[in-house]
Coordinates of C-alpha atoms in Angstrom, one line a residue:
Chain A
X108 CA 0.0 0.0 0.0
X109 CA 1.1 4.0 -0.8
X110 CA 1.7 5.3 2.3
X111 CA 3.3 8.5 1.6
X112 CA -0.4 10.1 1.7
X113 CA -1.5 8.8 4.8
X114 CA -3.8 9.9 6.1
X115 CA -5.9 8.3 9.0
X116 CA -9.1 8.9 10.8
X117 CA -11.0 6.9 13.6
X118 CA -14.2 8.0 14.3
X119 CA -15.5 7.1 18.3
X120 CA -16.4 7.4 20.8
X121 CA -15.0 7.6 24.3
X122 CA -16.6 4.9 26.5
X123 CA -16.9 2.0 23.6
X124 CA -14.4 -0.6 24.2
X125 CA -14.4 -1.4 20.5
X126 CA -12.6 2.1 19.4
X127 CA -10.2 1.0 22.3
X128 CA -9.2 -2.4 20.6
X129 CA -8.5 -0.5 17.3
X130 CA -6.9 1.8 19.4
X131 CA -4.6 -0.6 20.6
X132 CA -4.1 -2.3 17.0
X133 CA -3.2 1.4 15.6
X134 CA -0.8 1.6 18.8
X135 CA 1.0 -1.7 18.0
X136 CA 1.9 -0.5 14.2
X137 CA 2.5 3.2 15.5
X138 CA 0.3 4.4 12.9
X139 CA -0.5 8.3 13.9
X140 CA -4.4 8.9 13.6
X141 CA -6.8 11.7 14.0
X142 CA -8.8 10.8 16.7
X143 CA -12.8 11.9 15.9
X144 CA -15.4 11.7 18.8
X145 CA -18.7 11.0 18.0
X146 CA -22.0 12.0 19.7
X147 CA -23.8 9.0 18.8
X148 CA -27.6 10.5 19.5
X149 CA -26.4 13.0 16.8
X150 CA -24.1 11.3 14.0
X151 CA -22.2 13.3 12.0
X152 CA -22.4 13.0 8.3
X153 CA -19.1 11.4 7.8
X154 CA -19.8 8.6 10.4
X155 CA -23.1 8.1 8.4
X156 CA -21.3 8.3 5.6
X157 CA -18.8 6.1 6.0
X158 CA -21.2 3.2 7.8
X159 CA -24.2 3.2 6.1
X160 CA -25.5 -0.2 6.8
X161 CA -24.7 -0.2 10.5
X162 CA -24.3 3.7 11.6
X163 CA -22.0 3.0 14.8
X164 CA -18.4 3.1 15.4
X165 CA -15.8 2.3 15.1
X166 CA -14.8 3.4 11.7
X167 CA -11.2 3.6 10.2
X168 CA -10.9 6.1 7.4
X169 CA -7.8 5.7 5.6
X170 CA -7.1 8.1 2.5
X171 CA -10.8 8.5 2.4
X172 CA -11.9 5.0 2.3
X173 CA -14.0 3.6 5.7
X174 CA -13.4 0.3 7.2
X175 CA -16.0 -0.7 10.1
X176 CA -16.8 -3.7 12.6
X177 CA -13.5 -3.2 15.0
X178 CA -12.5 -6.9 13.9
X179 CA -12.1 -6.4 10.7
X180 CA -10.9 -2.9 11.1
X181 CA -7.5 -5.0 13.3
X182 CA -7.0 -6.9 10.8
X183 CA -7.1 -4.3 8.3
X184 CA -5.0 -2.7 10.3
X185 CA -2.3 -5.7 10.0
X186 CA -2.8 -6.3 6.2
X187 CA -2.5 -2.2 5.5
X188 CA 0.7 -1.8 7.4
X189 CA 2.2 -5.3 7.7
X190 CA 5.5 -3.6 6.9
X191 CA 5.7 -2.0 10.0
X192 CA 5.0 -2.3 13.9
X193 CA 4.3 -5.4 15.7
X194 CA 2.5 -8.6 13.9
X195 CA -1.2 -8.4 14.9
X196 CA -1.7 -11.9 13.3
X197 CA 1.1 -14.8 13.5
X198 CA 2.8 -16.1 10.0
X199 CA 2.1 -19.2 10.2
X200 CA -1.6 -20.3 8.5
X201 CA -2.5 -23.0 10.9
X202 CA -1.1 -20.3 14.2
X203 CA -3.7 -18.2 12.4
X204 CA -6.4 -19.9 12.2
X205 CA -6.2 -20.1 16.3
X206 CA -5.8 -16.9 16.9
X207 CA -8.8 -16.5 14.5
X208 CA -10.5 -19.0 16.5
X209 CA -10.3 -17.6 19.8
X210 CA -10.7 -13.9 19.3
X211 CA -14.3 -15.5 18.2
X212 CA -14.5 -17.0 21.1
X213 CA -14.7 -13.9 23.3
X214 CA -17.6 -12.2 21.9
X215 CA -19.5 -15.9 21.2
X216 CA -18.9 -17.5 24.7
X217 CA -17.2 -15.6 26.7
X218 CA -19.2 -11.9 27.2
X219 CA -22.5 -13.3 26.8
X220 CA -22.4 -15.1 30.1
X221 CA -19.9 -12.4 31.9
X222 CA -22.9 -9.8 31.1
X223 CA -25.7 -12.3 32.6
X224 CA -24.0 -12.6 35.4
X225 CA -23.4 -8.4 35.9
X226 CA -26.7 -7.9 35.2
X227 CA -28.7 -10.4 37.3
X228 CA -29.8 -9.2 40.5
X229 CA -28.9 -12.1 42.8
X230 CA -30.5 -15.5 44.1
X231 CA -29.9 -18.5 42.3
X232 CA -30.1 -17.2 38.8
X233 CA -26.9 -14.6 39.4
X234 CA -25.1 -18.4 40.4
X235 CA -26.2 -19.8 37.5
X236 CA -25.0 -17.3 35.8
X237 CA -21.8 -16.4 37.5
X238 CA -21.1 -20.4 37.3
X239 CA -21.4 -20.4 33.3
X240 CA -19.2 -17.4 32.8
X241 CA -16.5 -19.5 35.0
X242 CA -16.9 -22.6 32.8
X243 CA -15.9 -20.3 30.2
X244 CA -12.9 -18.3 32.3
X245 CA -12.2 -22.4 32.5
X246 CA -11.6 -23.0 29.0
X247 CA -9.5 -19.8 28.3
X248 CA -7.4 -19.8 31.4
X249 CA -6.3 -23.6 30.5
X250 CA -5.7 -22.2 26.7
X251 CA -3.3 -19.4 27.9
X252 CA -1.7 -21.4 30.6
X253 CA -0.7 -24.2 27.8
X254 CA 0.9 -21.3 25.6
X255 CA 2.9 -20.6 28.9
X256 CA 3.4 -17.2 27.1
X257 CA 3.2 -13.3 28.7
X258 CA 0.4 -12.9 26.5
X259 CA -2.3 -15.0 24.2
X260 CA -0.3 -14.0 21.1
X261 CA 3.3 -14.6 22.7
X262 CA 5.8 -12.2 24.2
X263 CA 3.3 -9.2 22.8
X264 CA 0.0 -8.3 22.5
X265 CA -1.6 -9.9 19.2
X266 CA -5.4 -11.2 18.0
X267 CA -6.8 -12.8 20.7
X268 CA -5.0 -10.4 23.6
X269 CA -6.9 -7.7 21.4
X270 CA -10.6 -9.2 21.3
X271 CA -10.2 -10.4 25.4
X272 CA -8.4 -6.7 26.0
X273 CA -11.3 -4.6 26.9
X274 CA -12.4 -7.2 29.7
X275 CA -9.5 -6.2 31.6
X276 CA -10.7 -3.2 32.8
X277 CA -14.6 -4.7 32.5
X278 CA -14.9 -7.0 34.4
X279 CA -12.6 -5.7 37.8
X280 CA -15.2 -2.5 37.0
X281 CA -17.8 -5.2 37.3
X282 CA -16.7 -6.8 40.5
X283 CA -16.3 -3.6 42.3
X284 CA -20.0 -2.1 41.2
X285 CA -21.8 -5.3 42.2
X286 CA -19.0 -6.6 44.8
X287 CA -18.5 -9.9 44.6
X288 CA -15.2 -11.4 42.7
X289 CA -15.4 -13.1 39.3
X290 CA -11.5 -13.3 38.3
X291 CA -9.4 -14.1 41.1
X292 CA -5.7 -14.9 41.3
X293 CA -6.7 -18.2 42.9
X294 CA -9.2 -19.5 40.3
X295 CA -7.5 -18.3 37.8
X296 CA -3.9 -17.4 38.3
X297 CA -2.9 -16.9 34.2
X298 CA -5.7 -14.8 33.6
X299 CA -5.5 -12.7 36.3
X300 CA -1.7 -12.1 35.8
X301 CA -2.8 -11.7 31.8
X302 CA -4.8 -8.7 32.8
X303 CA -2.9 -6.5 35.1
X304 CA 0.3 -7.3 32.1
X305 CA -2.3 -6.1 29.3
X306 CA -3.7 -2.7 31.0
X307 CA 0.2 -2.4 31.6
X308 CA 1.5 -2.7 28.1
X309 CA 2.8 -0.3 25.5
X310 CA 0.3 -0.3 23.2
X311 CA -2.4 -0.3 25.6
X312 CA -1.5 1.8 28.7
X313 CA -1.7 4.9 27.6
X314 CA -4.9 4.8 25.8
X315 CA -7.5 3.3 28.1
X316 CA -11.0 5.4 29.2
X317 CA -11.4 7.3 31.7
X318 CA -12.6 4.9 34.6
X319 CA -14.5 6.8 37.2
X320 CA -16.4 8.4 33.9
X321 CA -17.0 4.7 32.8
X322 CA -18.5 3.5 36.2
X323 CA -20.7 6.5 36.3
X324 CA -22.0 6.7 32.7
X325 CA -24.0 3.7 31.9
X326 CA -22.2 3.0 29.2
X327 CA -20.6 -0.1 30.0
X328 CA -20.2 -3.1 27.2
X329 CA -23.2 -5.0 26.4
X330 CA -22.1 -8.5 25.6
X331 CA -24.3 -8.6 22.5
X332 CA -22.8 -12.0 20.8
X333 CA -21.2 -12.5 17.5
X334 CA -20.7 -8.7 16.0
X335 CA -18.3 -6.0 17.8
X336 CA -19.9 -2.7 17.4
X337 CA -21.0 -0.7 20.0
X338 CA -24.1 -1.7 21.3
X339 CA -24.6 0.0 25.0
X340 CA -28.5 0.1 25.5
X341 CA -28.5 3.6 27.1
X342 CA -27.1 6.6 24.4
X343 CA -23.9 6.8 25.8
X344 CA -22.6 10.6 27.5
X345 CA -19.7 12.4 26.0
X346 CA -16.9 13.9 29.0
X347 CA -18.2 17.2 27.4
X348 CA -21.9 16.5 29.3
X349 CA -21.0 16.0 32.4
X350 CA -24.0 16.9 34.3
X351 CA -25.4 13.8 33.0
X352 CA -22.2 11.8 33.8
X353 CA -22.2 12.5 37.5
X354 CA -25.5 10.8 38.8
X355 CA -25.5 6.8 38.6
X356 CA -27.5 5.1 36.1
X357 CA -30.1 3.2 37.5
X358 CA -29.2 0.5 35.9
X359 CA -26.2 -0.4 37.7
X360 CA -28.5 -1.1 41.1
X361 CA -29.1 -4.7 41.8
X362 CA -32.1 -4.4 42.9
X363 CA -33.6 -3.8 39.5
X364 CA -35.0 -6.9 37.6
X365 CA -32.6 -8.9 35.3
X366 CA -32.5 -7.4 31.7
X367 CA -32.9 -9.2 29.0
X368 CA -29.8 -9.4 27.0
X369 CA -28.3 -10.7 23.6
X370 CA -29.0 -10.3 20.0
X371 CA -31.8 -9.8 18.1
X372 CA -33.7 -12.7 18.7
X373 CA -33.3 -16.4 20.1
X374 CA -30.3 -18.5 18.0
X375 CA -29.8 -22.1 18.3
X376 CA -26.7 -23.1 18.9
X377 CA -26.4 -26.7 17.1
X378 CA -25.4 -25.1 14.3
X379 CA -21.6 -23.6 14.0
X380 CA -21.0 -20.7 12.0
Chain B
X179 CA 1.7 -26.7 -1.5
X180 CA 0.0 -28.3 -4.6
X181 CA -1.6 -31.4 -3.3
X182 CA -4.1 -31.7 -0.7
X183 CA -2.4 -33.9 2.1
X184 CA -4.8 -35.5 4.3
X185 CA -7.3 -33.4 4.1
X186 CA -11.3 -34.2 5.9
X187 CA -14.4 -33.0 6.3
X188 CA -16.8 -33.6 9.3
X189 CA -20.4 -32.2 7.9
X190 CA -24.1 -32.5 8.1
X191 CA -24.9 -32.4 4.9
X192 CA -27.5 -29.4 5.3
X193 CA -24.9 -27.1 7.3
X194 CA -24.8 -23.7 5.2
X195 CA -20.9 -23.7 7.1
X196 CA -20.3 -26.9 6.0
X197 CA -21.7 -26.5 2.6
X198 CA -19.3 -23.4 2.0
X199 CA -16.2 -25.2 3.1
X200 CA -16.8 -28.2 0.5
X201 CA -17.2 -25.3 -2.4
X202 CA -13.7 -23.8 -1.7
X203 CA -11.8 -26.8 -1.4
X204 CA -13.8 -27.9 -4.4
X205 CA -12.8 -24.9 -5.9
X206 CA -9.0 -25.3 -4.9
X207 CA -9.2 -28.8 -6.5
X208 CA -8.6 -30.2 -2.9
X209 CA -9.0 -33.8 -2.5
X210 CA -11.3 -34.5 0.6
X211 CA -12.6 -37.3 2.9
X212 CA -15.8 -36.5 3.6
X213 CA -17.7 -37.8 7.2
X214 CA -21.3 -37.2 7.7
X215 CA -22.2 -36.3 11.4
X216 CA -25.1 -36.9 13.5
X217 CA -25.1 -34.3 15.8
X218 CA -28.2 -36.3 18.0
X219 CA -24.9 -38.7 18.7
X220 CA -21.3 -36.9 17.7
X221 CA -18.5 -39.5 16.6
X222 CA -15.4 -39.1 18.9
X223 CA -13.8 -37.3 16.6
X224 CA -15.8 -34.5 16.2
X225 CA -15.9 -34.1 20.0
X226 CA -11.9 -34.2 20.5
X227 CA -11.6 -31.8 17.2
X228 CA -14.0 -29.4 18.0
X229 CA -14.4 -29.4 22.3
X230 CA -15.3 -26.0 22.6
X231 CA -18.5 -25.9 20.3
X232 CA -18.8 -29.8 19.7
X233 CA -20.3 -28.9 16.3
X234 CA -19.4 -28.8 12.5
X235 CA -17.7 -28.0 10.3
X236 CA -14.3 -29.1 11.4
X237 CA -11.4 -29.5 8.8
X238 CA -8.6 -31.9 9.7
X239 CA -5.3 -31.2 7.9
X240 CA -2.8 -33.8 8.5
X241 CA -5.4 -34.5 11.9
X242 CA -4.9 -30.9 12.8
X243 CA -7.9 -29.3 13.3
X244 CA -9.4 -25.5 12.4
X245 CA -13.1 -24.3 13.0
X246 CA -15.4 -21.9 12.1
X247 CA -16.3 -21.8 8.9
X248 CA -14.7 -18.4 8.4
X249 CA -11.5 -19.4 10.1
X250 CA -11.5 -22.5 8.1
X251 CA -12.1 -20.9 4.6
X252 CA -9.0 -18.2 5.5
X253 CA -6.9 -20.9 6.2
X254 CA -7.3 -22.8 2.9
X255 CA -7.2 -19.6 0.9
X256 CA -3.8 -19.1 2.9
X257 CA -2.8 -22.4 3.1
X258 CA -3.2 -22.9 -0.3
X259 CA -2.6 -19.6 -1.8
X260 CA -0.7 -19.0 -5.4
X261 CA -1.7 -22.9 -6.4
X262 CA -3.2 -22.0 -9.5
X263 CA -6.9 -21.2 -7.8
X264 CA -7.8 -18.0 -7.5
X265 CA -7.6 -16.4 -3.9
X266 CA -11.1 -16.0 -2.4
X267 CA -9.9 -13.0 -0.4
X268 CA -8.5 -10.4 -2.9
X269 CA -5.5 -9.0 -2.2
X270 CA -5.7 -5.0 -1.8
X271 CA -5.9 -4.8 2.1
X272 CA -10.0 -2.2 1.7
X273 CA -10.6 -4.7 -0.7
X274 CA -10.8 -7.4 1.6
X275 CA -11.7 -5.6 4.6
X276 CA -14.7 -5.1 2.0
X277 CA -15.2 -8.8 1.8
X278 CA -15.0 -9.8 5.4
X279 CA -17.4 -6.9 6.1
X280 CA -19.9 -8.4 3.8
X281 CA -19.3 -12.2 5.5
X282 CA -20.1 -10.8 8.2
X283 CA -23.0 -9.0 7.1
X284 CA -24.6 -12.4 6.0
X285 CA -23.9 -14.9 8.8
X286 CA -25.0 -11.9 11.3
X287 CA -28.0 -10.9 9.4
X288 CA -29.0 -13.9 6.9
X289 CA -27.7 -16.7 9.3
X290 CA -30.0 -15.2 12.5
X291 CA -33.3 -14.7 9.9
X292 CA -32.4 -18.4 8.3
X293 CA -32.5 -19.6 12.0
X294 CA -35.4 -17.5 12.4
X295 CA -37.6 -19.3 9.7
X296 CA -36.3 -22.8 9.9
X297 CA -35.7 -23.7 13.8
X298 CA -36.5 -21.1 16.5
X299 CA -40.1 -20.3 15.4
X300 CA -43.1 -21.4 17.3
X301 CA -46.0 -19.7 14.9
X302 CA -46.2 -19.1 11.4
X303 CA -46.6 -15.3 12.4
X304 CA -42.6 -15.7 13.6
X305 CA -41.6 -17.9 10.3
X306 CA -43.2 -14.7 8.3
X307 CA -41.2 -11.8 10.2
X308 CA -38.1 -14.2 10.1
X309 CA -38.5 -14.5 6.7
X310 CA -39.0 -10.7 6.0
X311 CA -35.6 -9.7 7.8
X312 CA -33.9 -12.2 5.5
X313 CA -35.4 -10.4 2.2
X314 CA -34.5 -7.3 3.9
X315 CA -30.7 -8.7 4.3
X316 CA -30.7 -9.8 0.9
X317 CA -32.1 -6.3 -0.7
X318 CA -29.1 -4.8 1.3
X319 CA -26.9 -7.4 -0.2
X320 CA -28.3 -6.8 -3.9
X321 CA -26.8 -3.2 -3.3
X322 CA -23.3 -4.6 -2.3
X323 CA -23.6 -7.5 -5.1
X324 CA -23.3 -4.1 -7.1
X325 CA -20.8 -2.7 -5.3
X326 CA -18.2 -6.0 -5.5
X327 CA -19.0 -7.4 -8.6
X328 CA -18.7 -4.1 -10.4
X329 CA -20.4 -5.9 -13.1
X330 CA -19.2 -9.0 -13.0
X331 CA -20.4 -12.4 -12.5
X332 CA -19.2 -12.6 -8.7
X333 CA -19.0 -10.8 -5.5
X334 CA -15.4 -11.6 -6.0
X335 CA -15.0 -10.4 -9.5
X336 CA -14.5 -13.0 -12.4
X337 CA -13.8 -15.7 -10.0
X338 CA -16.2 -17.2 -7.2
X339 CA -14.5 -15.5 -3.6
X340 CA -14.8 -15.2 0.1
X341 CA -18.5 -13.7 -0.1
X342 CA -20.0 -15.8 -2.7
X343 CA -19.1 -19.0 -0.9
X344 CA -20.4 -17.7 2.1
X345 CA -23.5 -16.8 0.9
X346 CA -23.8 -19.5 -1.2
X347 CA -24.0 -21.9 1.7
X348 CA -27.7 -20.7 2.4
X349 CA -28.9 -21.7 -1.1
X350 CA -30.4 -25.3 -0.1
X351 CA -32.1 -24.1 2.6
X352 CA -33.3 -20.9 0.6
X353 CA -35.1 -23.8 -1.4
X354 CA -36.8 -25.3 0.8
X355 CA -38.0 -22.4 2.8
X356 CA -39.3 -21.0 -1.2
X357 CA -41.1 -24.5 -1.4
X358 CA -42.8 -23.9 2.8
X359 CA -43.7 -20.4 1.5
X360 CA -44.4 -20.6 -2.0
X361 CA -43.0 -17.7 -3.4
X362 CA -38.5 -17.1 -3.6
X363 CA -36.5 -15.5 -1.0
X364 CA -34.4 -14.4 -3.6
X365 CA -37.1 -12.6 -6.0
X366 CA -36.3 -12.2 -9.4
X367 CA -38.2 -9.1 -9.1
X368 CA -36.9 -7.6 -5.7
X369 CA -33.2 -8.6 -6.4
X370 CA -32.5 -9.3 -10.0
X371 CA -28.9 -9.7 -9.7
X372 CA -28.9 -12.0 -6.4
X373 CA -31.1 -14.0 -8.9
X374 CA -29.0 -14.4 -11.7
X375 CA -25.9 -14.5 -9.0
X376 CA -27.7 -17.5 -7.9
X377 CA -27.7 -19.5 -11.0
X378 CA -24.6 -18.7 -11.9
X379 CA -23.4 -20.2 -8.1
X380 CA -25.6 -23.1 -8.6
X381 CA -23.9 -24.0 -12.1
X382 CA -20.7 -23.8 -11.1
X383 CA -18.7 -27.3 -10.7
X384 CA -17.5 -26.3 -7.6
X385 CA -20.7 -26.2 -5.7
X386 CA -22.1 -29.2 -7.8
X387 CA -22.9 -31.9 -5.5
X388 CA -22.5 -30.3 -2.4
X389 CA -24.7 -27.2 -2.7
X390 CA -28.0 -29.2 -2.2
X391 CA -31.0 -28.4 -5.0
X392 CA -33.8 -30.9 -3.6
X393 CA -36.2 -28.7 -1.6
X394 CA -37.9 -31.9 -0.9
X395 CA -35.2 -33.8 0.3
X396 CA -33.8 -30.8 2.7
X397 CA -37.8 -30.7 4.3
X398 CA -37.2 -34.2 4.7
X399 CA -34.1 -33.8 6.6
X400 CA -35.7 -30.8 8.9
X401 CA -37.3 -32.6 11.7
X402 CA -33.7 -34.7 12.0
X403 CA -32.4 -31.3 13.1
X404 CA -35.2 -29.7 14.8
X405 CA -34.6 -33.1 17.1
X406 CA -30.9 -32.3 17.3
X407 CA -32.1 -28.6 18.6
X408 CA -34.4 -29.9 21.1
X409 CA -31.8 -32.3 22.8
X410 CA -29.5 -29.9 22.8
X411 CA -31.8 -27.4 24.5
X412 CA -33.0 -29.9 26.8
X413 CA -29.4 -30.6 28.2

C-alpha cells in the first residue's frame, strides 16, 4: 500500500471498548491517527457516511476509504501496514487460524455469560449465571496457561489479547459495582496475571478510558454475541456533558429486575457458523 | 503446496458452514474425505476436534484441526494460496476488509433470519417476520452484489471468492423455505442480480454436488435437526 499520503481517521467514541481495541491495533503498528469523537444520538455525516449499513463506530478512514466492525478494522490494520510495527496476526496459517479461533471465542462465549451474570440481580439465577461465565474463564485460562506465554499472542500483545483486552478493565469494574469477585488470582492465576500485564503494556496503557467516567455513565459493554460494534442500551454521554455523567444510572442497582440481554432474537446453537 | 495432504471434512450435509467449506476446497481442486455427522450422537472425533462448540464443520489437515467456517475458509485460501486457484480473499488490504465486512453482514443478518424461519419459530406469524428480515438482508446485499462485482459475474469479481461462498451456503435451505412459502427468497423481481448470481453459483462445478438443490429432500431432513435442537436445549 502508498503510504506517503496517509492519512488516518477513527471515528468514536469515548466509552466503547471497541474504538479502544482499534486503538490498541493502531498503537501496535505506531500508525498516527486523527482521533474523531462522535455523539452517537447525533451522527455526523461522515460517520453516516462512511457506515451506512450499521451507523455506529468504530470506523477507520484511511485516505478517504471507511473500514467498520472493530474486527475487521484489526486486521485491516495488520494487512494495511504489515511492513511496519508489531504482527497483529502470526505467520504461520495454521497459528492463524487459532488466533482466529479464539478472538471469536470472546464475543460468542465468553461476554454473553460475563454480562448475565453483571446484570442479574442475585438469588440462584446470578449463580447460575456467575457459574457459566466460570466454565468459560475455564476453558480460556487452561488455553493461555498451555501457551505458557506473557500474552495469548506470545511475548506481545496480538489477535486474541486484542478481542479479550477490553475485559481487563470490565470485568474488575464489574466486580467492584456489584462486589463480589469473578476473576481471582486463585481460580485463575494466568488470567488474572494476563490482565494487570495487558492494562500495563505499550500499546495499551496509555490509551485506556477514563474509569471513574466509565462506572458513572452507563455505558458499560453489552455482551451482544457474534458482531463488535458498540451496542450500549442507554445513548452513551460524552466527557463534554458531564452533568449527565455524574448521577449513577439506575441501571447499575441490583435491585432492579434482570434485563434481557443478547442479539436480536433467540439462535440455536447446534449449528456452528 | 499443490496437493491436498490429508485433508477431511466432518459435515451435516444441510450445514450452510459446511456447505461453503466443501465449495472452496472444491474450488482449490482439494481432495477431501468426507464424514457425515449426526449431531443427535457426535463421533469421537468430532468431540476431541472441535471441544469448545462440539459442532461442524471441522477441517482436519494432517489431523490438525481448524473451526469456524470463516476461520476455516482463511486458512485454505492461505494455506493454499498462489496454487493456480484463485484467492477468495483479494488481495488490496480495503478490498478485503470489504469482503470480510460483507461475511459478516450475511452470517449476522441472513444466518440469525435463516434460523429465524427454519428452527426457533413457534407460529407461522414468527416464520413470516423471520422470513421478512432475510429479504430485507438480501435487498441490502443486492446493493453490495453491485458494489463487488462491479459488473461481474461474482462478489469476488470474475472468479467465485470469500462472499459468494459464504453466501452461497444458504442456497439449499433458501429452497426449501421458497417450497414452505411458495414464493422465492431471492425474487427475481426484488433482487434481480442475487437471482442471476444465484444461477450462476448453482452451475458452477465447484458447488455441484454439495450445494444441495432438492427442496424436498432438505424438508425431509428438517425434523432430524429440529430433534438435534431440542436435545441440545434440553441438556
Amino acid at each position: 500500500m502508498d503510504h506517503q499520503q496517509e492519512k488516518v481517521q477513527l471515528l468514536g467514541m469515548w466509552a466503547s471498548p471497541y474504538v479502544y481495541k482499534v486503538k490498541w491495533a493502531l498503537s501496535i503498528k505506531g500508525v498516527e491517527y486523527e482521533y474523531v469523537e462522535e455523539d452517537l444520538r447525533n451522527k455526523s455525516s461522515q460517520l453516516l457516511e462512511h457506515n451506512t449499513v450499521h451507523k455506529k463506530v468504530p470506523v477507520l478512514v484511511y485516505n478517504g476509504k471507511p473500514v467498520a466492525e472493530s474486527d475487521i478494522i484489526v486486521e485491516f490494520i495488520d494487512d494495511a501496514w504489515s511492513h511496519r510495527g508489531g504482527r497483529i496476526l502470526p505467520e504461520d496459517p495454521h497459528e492463524r487460524a487459532m488466533a482466529r479461533f479464539w478472538a471469536r471465542f470472546v464475543p460468542d462465549k465468553l461476554s454473553p455469560p460475563i454480562w448475565k451474570w453483571f446484570t442479574t440481580a442475585g438469588g440462584e439465577e446470578q449463580d447460575a449465571a456467575r457459574e457459566a461465565a466460570m466454565e468459560q474463564l475455564r476453558v480460556l485460562e487452561e488455553e493461555l496457561a498451555n501457551g505458557g506465554n506473557e500474552f495469548f499472542a506470545g511475548d506481545s500483545v496480538g489477535l486474541v489479547d486484542l478481542s479479550l483486552g477490553a475485559l481487563a478493565y470490565v470485568i474488575p469494574m464489574y466486580e467492584e459495582i456489584i462486589g463480589e469477585r469473578l476473576v481471582t488470582e486463585e481460580m485463575f492465576p494466568s488470567l488474572y496475571a494476563w490482565m494487570g500485564r495487558f492494562l500495563a503494556a505499550p500499546p495499551v496503557k496509555d490509551h485506556l478510558p477514563p474509569m471513574e467516567e466509565l462506572k458513572l455513565s452507563g455505558s458499560l459493554p453489552r455482551a451482544t454475541p457474534g458482531r463488535s460494534r458498540r451496542t450500549a442500551a442507554n445513548s452513551p454521554v460524552a466527557p463534554s456533558s458531564r452533568r449527565h455523567c455524574c448521577r449513577p444510572s439506575l441501571r447499575w442497582q441490583r435491585n432492579q429486575p434482570p434485563k434481557v440481554v443478547g442479539g436480536g432474537g433467540r439462535r440455536d446453537t447446534l449449528h456452528g457458523r | 503446496m499443490a496437493e491436498g495432504g490429508d485433508l477431511k471434512v466432518l459435515g451435516v450435509w444441510t450445514s450452510p458452514y459446511v456447505i461453503r467449506v466443501r465449495v472452496a476446497l472444491n474450488l482449490k481442486s482439494l481432495p477431501y474425505e468426507y464424514v457425515e455427522e449426526n449431531l443427535g450422537s457426535k463421533s469421537a472425533l468430532l468431540l476431541a476436534s472441535n471441544p469448545v462448540h462440539k459442532t461442524v464443520p471441522v477441517l482436519l489437515h494432517g489431523g490438525r484441526p481448524v473451526n469456524e467456517s470463516q476461520v476455516i475458509l482463511q486458512y485454505i485460501d492461505e494455506v493454499w494460496a498462489g496454487t493456480g486457484a484463485p484467492s477468495l480473499l483479494p488481495a488490496d488490504p480495503h478490498e478485503r476488509a470489504a469482503a470480510r465486512f460483507w461475511a459478516a453482514y450475511v452470517d449476522d443478518k441472513i444466518g440469525a433470519a435463516w434460523q429465524g424461519m427454519l428452527f426457533m419459530c413457534t407460529t407461522e406469524e414468527e416464520r413470516a417476520a423471520a422470513v421478512a428480515r432475510a429479504v430485507a438482508a438480501l435487498e441490502t446485499l443486492e446493493g453490495a452484489f453491485e458494489e463487488c462485482s462491479k459488473g461481474k459475474a461474482f462478489f469476488g469479481g470474475d472468479a467465485i471468492g470469500f462472499v459468494d461462498v459464504v453466501l452461497g451456503g444458504y442456497l439449499g435451505w433458501f429452497r426449501a423455505v421458497d417450497k414452505m412459502i411458495g414464493r422465492r427468497l431471492i425474487d427475481p423481481a426484488r433482487t434481480p442480480l442475487l437471482a442471476r448470481w444465484e444461477e450462476r453459483f448453482r452451475a458452477a462445478e465447484a458447488a455441484r454436488g454439495v450445494v444441495p438443490d432438492d427442496a424436498d429432500k432438505m424438508l425431509e431432513f428438517l425434523p432430524t435437526v429440529l430433534a438435534w435442537i431440542d436435545a441440545f436445549k434440553s441438556k
